[in-house]
Coordinates of C-alpha atoms and ligand atoms in Angstrom, one line a residue:
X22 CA 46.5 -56.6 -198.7
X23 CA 46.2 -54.2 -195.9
X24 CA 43.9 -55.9 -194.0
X25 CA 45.7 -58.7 -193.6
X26 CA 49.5 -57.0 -193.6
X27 CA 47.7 -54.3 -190.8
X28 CA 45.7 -56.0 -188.2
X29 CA 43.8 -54.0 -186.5
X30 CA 45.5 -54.4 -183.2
X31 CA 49.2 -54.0 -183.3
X32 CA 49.0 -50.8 -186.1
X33 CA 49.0 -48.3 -182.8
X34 CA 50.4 -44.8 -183.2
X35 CA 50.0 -44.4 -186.7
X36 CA 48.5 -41.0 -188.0
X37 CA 46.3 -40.4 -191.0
X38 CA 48.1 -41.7 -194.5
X39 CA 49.3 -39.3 -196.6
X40 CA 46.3 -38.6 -199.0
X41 CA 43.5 -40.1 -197.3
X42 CA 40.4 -38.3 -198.0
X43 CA 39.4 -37.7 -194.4
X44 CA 40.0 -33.5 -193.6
X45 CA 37.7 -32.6 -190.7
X46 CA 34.4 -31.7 -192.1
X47 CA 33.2 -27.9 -192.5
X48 CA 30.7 -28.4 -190.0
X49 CA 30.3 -31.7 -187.9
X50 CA 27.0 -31.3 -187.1
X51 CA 25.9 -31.8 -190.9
X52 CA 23.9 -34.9 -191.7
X53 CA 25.3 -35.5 -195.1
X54 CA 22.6 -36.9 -197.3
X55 CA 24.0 -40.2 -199.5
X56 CA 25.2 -41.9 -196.3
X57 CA 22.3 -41.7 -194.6
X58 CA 18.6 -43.0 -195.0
X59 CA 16.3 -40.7 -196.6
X60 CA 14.5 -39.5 -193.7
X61 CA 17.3 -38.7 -190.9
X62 CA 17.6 -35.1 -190.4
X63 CA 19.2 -32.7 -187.6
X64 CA 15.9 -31.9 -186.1
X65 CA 15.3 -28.1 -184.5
X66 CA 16.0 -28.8 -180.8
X67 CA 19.7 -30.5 -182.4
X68 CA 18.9 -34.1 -182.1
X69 CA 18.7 -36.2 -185.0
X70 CA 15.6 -37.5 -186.0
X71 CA 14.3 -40.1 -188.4
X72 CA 11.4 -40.3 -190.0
X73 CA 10.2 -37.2 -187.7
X74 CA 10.9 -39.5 -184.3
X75 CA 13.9 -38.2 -182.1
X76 CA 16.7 -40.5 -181.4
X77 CA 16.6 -40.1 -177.8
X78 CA 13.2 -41.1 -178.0
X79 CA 14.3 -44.5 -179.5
X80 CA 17.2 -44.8 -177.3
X81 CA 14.9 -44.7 -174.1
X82 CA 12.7 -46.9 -175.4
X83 CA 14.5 -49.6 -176.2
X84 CA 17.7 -49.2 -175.2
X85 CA 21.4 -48.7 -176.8
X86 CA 22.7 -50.5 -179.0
X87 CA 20.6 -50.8 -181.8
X88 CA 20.2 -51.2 -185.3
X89 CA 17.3 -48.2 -186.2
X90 CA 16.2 -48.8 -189.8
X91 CA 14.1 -46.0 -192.2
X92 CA 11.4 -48.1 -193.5
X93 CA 10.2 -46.0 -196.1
X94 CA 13.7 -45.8 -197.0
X95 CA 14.3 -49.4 -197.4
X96 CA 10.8 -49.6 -199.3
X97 CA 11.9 -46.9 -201.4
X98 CA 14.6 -48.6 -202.3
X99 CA 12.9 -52.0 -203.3
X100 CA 10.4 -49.6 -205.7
X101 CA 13.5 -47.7 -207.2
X102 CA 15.1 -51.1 -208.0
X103 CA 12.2 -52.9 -209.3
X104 CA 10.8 -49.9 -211.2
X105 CA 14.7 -49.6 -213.0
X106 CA 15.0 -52.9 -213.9
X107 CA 10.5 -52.9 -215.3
X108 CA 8.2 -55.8 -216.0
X109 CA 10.6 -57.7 -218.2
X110 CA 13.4 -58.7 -215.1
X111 CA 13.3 -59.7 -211.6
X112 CA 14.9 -58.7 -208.7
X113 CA 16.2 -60.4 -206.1
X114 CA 16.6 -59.0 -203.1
X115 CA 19.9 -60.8 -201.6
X116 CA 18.2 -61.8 -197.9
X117 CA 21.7 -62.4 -196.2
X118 CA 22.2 -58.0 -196.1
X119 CA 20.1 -58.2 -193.4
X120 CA 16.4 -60.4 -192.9
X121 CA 13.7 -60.5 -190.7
X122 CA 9.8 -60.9 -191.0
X123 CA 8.9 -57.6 -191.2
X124 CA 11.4 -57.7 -194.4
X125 CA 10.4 -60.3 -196.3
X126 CA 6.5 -58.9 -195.9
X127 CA 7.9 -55.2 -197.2
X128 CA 9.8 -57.4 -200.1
X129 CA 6.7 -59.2 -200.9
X130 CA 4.3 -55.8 -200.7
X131 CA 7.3 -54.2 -203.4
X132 CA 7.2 -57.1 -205.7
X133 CA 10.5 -58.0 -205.2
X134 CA 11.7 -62.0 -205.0
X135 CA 13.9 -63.3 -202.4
X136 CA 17.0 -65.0 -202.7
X137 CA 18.0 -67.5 -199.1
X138 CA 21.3 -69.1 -199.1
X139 CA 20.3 -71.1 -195.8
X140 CA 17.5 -73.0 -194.0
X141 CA 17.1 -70.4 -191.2
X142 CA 16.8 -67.7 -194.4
X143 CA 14.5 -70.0 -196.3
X144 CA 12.4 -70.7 -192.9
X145 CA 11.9 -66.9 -192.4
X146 CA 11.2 -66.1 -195.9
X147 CA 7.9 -68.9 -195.7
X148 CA 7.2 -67.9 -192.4
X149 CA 6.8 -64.5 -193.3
X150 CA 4.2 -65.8 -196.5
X151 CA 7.0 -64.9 -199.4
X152 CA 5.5 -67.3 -202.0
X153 CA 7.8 -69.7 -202.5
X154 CA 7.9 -69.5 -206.7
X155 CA 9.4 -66.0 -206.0
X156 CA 12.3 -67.7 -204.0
X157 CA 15.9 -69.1 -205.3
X158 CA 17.9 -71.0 -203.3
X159 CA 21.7 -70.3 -203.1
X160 CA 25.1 -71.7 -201.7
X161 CA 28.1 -73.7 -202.2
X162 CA 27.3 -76.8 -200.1
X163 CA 23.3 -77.1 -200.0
X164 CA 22.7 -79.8 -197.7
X165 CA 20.4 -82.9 -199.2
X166 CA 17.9 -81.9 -196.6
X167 CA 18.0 -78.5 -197.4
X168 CA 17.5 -79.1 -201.1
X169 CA 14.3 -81.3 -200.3
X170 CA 13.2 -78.3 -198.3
X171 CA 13.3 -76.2 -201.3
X172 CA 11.9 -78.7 -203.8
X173 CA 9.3 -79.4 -201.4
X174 CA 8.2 -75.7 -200.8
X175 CA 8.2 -75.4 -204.4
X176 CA 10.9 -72.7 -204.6
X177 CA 11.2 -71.0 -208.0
X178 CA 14.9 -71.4 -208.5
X179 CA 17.5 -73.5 -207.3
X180 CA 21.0 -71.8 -208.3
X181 CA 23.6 -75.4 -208.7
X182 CA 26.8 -74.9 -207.6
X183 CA 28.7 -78.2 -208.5
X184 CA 28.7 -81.1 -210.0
X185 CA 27.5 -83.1 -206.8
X186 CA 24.3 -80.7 -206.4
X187 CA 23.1 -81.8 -210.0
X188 CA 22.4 -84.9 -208.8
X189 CA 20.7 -84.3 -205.3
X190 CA 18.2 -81.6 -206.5
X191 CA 17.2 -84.0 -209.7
X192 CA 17.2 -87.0 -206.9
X193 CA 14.7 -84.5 -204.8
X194 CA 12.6 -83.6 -207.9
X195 CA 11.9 -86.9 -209.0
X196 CA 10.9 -88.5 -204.9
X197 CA 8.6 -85.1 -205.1
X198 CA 7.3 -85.7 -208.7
X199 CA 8.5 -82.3 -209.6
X200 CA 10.7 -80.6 -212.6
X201 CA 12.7 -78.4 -210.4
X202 CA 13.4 -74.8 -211.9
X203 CA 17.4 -74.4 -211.9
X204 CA 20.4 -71.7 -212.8
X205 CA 23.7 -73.0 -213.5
X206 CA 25.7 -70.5 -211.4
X207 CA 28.9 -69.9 -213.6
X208 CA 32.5 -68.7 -212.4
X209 CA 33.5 -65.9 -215.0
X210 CA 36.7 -64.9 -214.2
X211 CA 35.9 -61.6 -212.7
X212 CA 37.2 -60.3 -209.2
X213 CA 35.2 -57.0 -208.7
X214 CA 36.5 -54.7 -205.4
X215 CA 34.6 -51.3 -205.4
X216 CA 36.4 -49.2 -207.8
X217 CA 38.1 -52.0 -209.6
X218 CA 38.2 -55.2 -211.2
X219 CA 40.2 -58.2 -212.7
X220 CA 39.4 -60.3 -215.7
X221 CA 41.1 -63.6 -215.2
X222 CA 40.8 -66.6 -217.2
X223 CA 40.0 -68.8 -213.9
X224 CA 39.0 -68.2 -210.4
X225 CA 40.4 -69.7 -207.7
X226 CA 37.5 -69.4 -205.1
X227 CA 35.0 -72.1 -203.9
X228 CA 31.8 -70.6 -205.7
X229 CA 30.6 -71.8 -209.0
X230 CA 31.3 -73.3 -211.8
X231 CA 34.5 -72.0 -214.0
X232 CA 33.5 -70.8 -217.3
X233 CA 37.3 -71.4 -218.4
X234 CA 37.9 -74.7 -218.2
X235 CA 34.9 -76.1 -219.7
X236 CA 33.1 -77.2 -216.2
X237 CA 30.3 -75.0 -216.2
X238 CA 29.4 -76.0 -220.3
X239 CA 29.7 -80.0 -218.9
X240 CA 27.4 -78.7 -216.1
X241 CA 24.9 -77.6 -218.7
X242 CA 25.6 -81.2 -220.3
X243 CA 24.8 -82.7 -217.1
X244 CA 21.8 -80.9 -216.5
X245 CA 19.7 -81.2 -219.7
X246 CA 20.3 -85.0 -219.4
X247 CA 18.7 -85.0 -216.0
X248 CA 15.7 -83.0 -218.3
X249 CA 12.9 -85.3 -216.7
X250 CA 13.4 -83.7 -213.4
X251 CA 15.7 -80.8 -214.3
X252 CA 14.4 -77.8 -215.9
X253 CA 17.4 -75.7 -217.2
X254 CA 16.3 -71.9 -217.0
X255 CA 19.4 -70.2 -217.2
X256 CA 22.4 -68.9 -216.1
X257 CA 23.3 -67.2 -213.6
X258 CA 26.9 -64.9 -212.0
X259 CA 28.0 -63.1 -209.3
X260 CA 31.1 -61.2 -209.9
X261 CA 31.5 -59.3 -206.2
X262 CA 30.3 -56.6 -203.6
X263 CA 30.3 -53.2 -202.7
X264 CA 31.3 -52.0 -206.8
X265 CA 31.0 -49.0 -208.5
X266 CA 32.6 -50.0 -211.3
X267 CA 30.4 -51.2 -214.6
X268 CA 33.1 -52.4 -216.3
X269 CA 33.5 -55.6 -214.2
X270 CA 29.5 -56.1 -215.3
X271 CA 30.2 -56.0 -218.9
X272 CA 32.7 -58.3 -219.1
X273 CA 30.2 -60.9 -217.1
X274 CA 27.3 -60.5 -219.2
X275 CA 29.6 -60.6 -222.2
X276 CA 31.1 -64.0 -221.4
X277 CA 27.5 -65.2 -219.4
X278 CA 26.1 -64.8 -223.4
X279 CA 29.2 -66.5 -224.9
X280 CA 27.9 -69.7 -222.9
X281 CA 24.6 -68.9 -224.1
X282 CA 25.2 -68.9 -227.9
X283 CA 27.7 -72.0 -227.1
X284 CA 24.9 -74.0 -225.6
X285 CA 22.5 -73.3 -228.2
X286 CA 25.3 -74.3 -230.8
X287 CA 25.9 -77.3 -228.8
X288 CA 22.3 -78.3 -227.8
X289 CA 20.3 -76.7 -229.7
X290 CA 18.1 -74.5 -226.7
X291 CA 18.1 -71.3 -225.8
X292 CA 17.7 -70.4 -222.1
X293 CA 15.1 -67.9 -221.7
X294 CA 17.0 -66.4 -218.4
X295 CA 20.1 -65.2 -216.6
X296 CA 21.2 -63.3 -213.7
X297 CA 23.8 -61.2 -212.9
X298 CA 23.9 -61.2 -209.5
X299 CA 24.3 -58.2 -206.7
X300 CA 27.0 -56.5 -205.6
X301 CA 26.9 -52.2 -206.5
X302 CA 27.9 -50.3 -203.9
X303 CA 26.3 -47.9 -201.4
X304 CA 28.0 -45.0 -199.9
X305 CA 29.9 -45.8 -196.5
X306 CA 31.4 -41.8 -196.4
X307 CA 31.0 -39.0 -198.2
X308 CA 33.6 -39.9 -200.8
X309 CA 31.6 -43.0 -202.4
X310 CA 29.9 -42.0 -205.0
X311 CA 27.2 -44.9 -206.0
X312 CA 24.9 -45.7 -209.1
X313 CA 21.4 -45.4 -208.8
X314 CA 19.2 -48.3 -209.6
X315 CA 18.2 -46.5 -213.0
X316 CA 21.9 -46.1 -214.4
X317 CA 22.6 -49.8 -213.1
X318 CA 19.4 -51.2 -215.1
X319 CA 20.2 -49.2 -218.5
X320 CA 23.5 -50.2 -218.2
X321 CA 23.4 -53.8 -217.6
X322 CA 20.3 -54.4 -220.1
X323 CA 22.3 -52.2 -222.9
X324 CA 24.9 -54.7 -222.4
X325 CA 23.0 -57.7 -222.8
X326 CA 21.1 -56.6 -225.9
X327 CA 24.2 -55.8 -227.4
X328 CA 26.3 -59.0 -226.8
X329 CA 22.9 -61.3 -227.6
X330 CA 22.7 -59.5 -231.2
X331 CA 25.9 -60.0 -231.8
X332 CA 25.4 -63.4 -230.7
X333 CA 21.9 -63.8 -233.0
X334 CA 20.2 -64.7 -229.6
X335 CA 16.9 -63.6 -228.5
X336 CA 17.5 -61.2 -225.6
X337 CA 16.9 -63.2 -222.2
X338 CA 14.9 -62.3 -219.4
X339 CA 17.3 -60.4 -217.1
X340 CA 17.6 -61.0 -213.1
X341 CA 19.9 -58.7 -210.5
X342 CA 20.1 -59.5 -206.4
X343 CA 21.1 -56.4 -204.7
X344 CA 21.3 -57.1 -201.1
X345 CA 23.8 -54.0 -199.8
X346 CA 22.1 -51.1 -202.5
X347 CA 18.9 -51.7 -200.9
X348 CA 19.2 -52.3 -197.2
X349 CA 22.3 -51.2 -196.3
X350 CA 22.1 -47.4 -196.6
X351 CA 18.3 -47.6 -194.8
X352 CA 19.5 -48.4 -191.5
X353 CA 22.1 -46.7 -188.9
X354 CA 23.5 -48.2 -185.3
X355 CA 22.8 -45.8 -182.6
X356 CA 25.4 -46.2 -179.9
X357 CA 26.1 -44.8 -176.1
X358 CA 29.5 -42.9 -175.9
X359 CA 31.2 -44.7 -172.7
X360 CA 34.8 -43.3 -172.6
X361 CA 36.9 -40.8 -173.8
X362 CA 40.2 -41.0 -173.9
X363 CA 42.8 -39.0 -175.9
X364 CA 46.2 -40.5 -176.2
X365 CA 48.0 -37.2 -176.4
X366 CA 49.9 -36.5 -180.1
X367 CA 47.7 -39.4 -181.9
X368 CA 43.8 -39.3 -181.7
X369 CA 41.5 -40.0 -178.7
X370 CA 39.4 -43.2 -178.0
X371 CA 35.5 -43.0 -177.9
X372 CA 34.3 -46.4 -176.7
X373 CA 30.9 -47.0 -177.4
X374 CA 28.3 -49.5 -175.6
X375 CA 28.6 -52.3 -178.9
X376 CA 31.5 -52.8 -181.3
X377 CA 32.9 -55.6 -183.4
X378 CA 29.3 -58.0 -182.3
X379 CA 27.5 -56.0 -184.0
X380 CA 29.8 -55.0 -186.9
X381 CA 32.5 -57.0 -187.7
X382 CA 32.9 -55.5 -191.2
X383 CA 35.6 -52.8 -190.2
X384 CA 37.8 -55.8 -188.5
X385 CA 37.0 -58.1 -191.4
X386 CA 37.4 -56.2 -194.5
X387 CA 38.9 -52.8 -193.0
X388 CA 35.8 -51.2 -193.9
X389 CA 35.0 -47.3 -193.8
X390 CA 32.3 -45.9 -191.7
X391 CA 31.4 -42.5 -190.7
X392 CA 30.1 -41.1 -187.3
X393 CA 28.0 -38.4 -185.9
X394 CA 26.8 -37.1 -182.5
X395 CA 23.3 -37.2 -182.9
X396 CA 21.5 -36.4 -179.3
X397 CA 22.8 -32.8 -179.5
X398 CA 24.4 -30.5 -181.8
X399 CA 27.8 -28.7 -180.7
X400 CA 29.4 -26.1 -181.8
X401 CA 33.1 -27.7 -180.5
X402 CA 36.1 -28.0 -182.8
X403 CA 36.4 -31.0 -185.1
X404 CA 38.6 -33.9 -182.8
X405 CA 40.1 -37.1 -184.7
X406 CA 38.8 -39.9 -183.1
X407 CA 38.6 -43.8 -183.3
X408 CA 35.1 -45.5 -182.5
X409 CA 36.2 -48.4 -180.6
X410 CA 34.0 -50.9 -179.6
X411 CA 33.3 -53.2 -175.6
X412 CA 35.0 -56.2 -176.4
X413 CA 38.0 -58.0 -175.5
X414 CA 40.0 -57.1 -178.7
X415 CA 42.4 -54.2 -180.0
X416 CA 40.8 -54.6 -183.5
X417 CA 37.0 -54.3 -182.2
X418 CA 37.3 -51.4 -183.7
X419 CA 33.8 -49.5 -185.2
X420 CA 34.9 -46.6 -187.3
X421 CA 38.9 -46.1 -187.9
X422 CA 39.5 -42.5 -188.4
X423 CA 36.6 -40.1 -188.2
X424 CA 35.8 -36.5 -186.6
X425 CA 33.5 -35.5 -183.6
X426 CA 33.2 -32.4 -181.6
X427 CA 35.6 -32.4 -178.6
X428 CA 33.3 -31.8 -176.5
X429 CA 32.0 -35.3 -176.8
X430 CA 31.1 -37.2 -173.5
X431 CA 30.1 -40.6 -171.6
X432 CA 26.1 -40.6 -172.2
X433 CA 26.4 -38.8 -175.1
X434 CA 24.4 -41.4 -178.5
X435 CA 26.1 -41.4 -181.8
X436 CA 25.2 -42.5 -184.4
X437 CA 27.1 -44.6 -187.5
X438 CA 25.0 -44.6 -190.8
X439 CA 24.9 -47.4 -193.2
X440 CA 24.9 -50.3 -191.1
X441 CA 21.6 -52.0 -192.5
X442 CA 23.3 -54.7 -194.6
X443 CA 26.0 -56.9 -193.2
X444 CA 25.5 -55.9 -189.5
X445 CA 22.8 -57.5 -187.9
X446 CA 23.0 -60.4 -190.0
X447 CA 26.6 -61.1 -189.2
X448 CA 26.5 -60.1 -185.9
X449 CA 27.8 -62.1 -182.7
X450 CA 27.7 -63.4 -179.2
X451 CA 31.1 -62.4 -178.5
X452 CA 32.0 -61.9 -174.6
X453 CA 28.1 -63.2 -174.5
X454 CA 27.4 -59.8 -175.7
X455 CA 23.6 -59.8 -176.2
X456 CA 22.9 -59.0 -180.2
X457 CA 21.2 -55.1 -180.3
X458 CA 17.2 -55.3 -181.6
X459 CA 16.2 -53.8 -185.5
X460 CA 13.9 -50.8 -184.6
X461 CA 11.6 -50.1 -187.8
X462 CA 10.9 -46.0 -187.4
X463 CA 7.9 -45.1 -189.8
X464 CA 5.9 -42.0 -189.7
X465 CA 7.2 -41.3 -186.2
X466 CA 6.8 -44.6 -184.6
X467 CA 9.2 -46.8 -183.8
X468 CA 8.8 -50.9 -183.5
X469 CA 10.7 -53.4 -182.6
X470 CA 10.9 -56.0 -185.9
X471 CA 13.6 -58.1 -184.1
X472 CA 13.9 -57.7 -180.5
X473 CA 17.0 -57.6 -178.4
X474 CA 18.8 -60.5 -177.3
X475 CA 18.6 -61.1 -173.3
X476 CA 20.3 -62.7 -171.4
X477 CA 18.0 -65.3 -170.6
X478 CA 18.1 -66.2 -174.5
X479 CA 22.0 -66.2 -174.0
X480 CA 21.8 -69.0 -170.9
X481 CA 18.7 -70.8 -173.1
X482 CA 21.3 -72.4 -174.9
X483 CA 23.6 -73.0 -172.2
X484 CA 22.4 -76.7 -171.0
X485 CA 24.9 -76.7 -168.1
Ligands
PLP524 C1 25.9 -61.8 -201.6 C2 25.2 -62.1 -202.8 C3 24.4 -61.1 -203.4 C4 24.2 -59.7 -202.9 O1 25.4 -59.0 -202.8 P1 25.3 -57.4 -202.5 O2 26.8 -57.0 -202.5 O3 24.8 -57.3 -201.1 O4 24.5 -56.7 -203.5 C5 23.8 -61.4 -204.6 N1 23.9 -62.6 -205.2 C6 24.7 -63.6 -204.6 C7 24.8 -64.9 -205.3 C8 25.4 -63.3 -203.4 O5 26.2 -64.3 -202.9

């Protein structure tokens, strides 16, 4: 894989691949809709602006970098989802994308459920008045306390992960007095990556229980006999992240309903629910070309009722968990440009005032980003650049090959869109960078819904 074959670092000197997408644009100061939120535009004076606020204005408020998020966007969002998928399915939103309070109230207001996969994301979603029946609880190694937390709360849906978890959430239910709600989360043998997939016959990864072998049908077994505090709802799979690709959905839902039909041969029930997980992709650049919530919806529930009829089941009631569709297009990272320096025959540098602490996705996963200058327009020729970040690495790199007018400069603000999932929420201290704030812009006024790091919070934890 060329992430791992390529770090970051060492590849120096190299020019664009043969083939790769990236010509410069026919005009750089175009805000090209699908990668950005639905209310940036290049406003009159050449400045961007989103929802009608100017992003110098937000700059100078509260500073550089930071994560500016469309709210009506991100709302949008949760309404086109849940109005796709109707009355008869749920949707999840996946909370590690990106959560705060502010979120979990706009999830609530949209009628969307929550999915947490931690205590800190199940503290938040309470705190913030998410009812806890509209929660499930994920993750491969809930702690015992953690699962008490949840059975306690009275959390709508625990998903099980192994055979060990059976046990502690029926050994919770029972000290509560409880029937805990619960998914058996079950390993398909599906590897989705964007515009591909692989069918396998097992899965050699740490999350959930392999279809396969017989472990997640013996799960079910275990389950049903733990019925007093156990109440089996349904199954549940998540094949992957950042797809395009249906086809990787279809064979899920085909072999999800397989264990349906087996269990209901075996036992005699018929689980009344599954879900089929997150993971459709957003646009990064130009070239990604995503499915809206509507095709995704018809799609998955065509599939379903197909492969239950020809299984003589009832059709179950159908649950999804996009985390990326929904929040990741609805915010960008507005950055200050630092340095310039062309490297003369290869590209030039622009270091920017963040980097790889408050997106680590390009280092991670090599992922694509786009760029634009957004405090002015220009009428300069295209230059190939690199967005490189602050910190102490070669690979703290922000955006790998991308055009900006040469006559970029120090103190000019850029912008990268589609940084509203994965960022924040995986973002470090790294070189005791402070992490940037989440400005909400909404009708023209910008809040803070989480505030910048200082460095006072930084030496709080530093108990000499
Ligand atoms: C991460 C995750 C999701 C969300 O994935 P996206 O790619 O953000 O849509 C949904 N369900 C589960 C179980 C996950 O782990």
């Amino acid at each position: 894989m060329s992430r791992s074959a390529h770090p970051a670092g060492p590849r120096h000197g190299d020019v664009l691949p043969e083939g790769h997408y990236l010509a410069p644009p026919a005009d750089l100061n175009a805000i090209e809709g699908k990668v950005w939120a639905a209310n940036v535009r290049r406003g009159a004076e050449g400045a961007v602006t989103v929802a009608g606020l100017d992003v110098r204005e937000v700059a100078r408020e509260f500073g550089t970098p930071a994560y500016v998020l469309d709210e009506a966007d991100f709302r949008a969002r949760c309404r086109a989802w849940r109005e796709a998928f109707g009355p008869g399915a749920d949707v999840f939103y996946a909370g590690k994308a990106f959560l705060s309070r502010a979120v979990v109230r706009w999830l609530r207001e949209e009628g969307l459920n929550l999915d947490v996969c931690s205590p800190g994301e199940l503290a938040t979603a309470l705190s913030a008045g998410m009812p806890p029946e509209r929660i499930a609880m994920h993750g491969n190694n809930k702690s015992v306390p953690e699962i008490e937390r949840g059975v306690a709360a009275g959390v709508g849906r625990i998903v099980l992960d192994s055979f060990e978890e059976i046990g502690r959430v029926a050994a919770a239910a029972a000290r509560h007095g409880v029937r805990q709600r619960v998914l058996v989360r079950v390993t398909v043998g599906v590897e989705a990556h964007t515009h591909e997939f692989i069918a396998t016959a097992h899965e050699d990864q740490k999350f959930g229980l392999a279809l396969s072998d017989g472990t997640a049908a013996e799960a079910v077994r275990r389950v049903l006999a733990e019925g007093a505090h156990l109440e089996l709802a349904g199954l549940h799979s998540h094949i992957g992240s950042q797809i395009f690709d249906m086809a990787g959905f279809e064979v899920s839902a085909r072999r999800v309903v397989g264990l349906l039909s087996a269990i209901r041969d075996e036992h005699g029930v018929e689980l009344p629910e599954i879900d089929l997980g997150g993971g459709l992709g957003i646009a990064y650049t130009p070239e990604d070309d995503p499915r809206e919530p509507h095709e995704i919806a018809k799609a998955l529930a065509e599939i379903v009722a197909k492969e239950c009829e020809a299984a003589g089941l009832a059709v179950p009631r159908l649950a999804v968990e996009p985390g990326r569709a929904i929040a990741g297009p609805s915010a960008f990272t507005l950055y200050e440009v630092g340095t310039v320096k062309p490297l003369a025959g290869l590209r030039t540098y622009v270091s920017v005032d963040g980097g790889m602490s408050d997106n680590i996705r390009t280092a991670l996963y090599d992922a694509e980003y786009s760029v634009a200058l957004v405090s002015r327009a220009s009428r300069a020729a295209p230059m190939l650049v690199r967005v490189v970040g602050r910190h102490c690495e070669s690979g703290d790199i922000v955006v790998r090959d991308a055009y900006l007018p040469a006559d970029l400069a120090p103190g000019d603000l850029v912008a990268v869109p589609a940084t509203g999932a994965y960022c924040r929420s995986m973002a470090s201290n790294y070189n005791h960078t402070p992490r940037p704030p989440v400005i909400a812009v909404a009708a023209g006024a910008a809040r803070e819904i989480v505030r910048r790091e200082s460095e006072e919070d930084l030496l709080r934890l530093d108990v000499g």
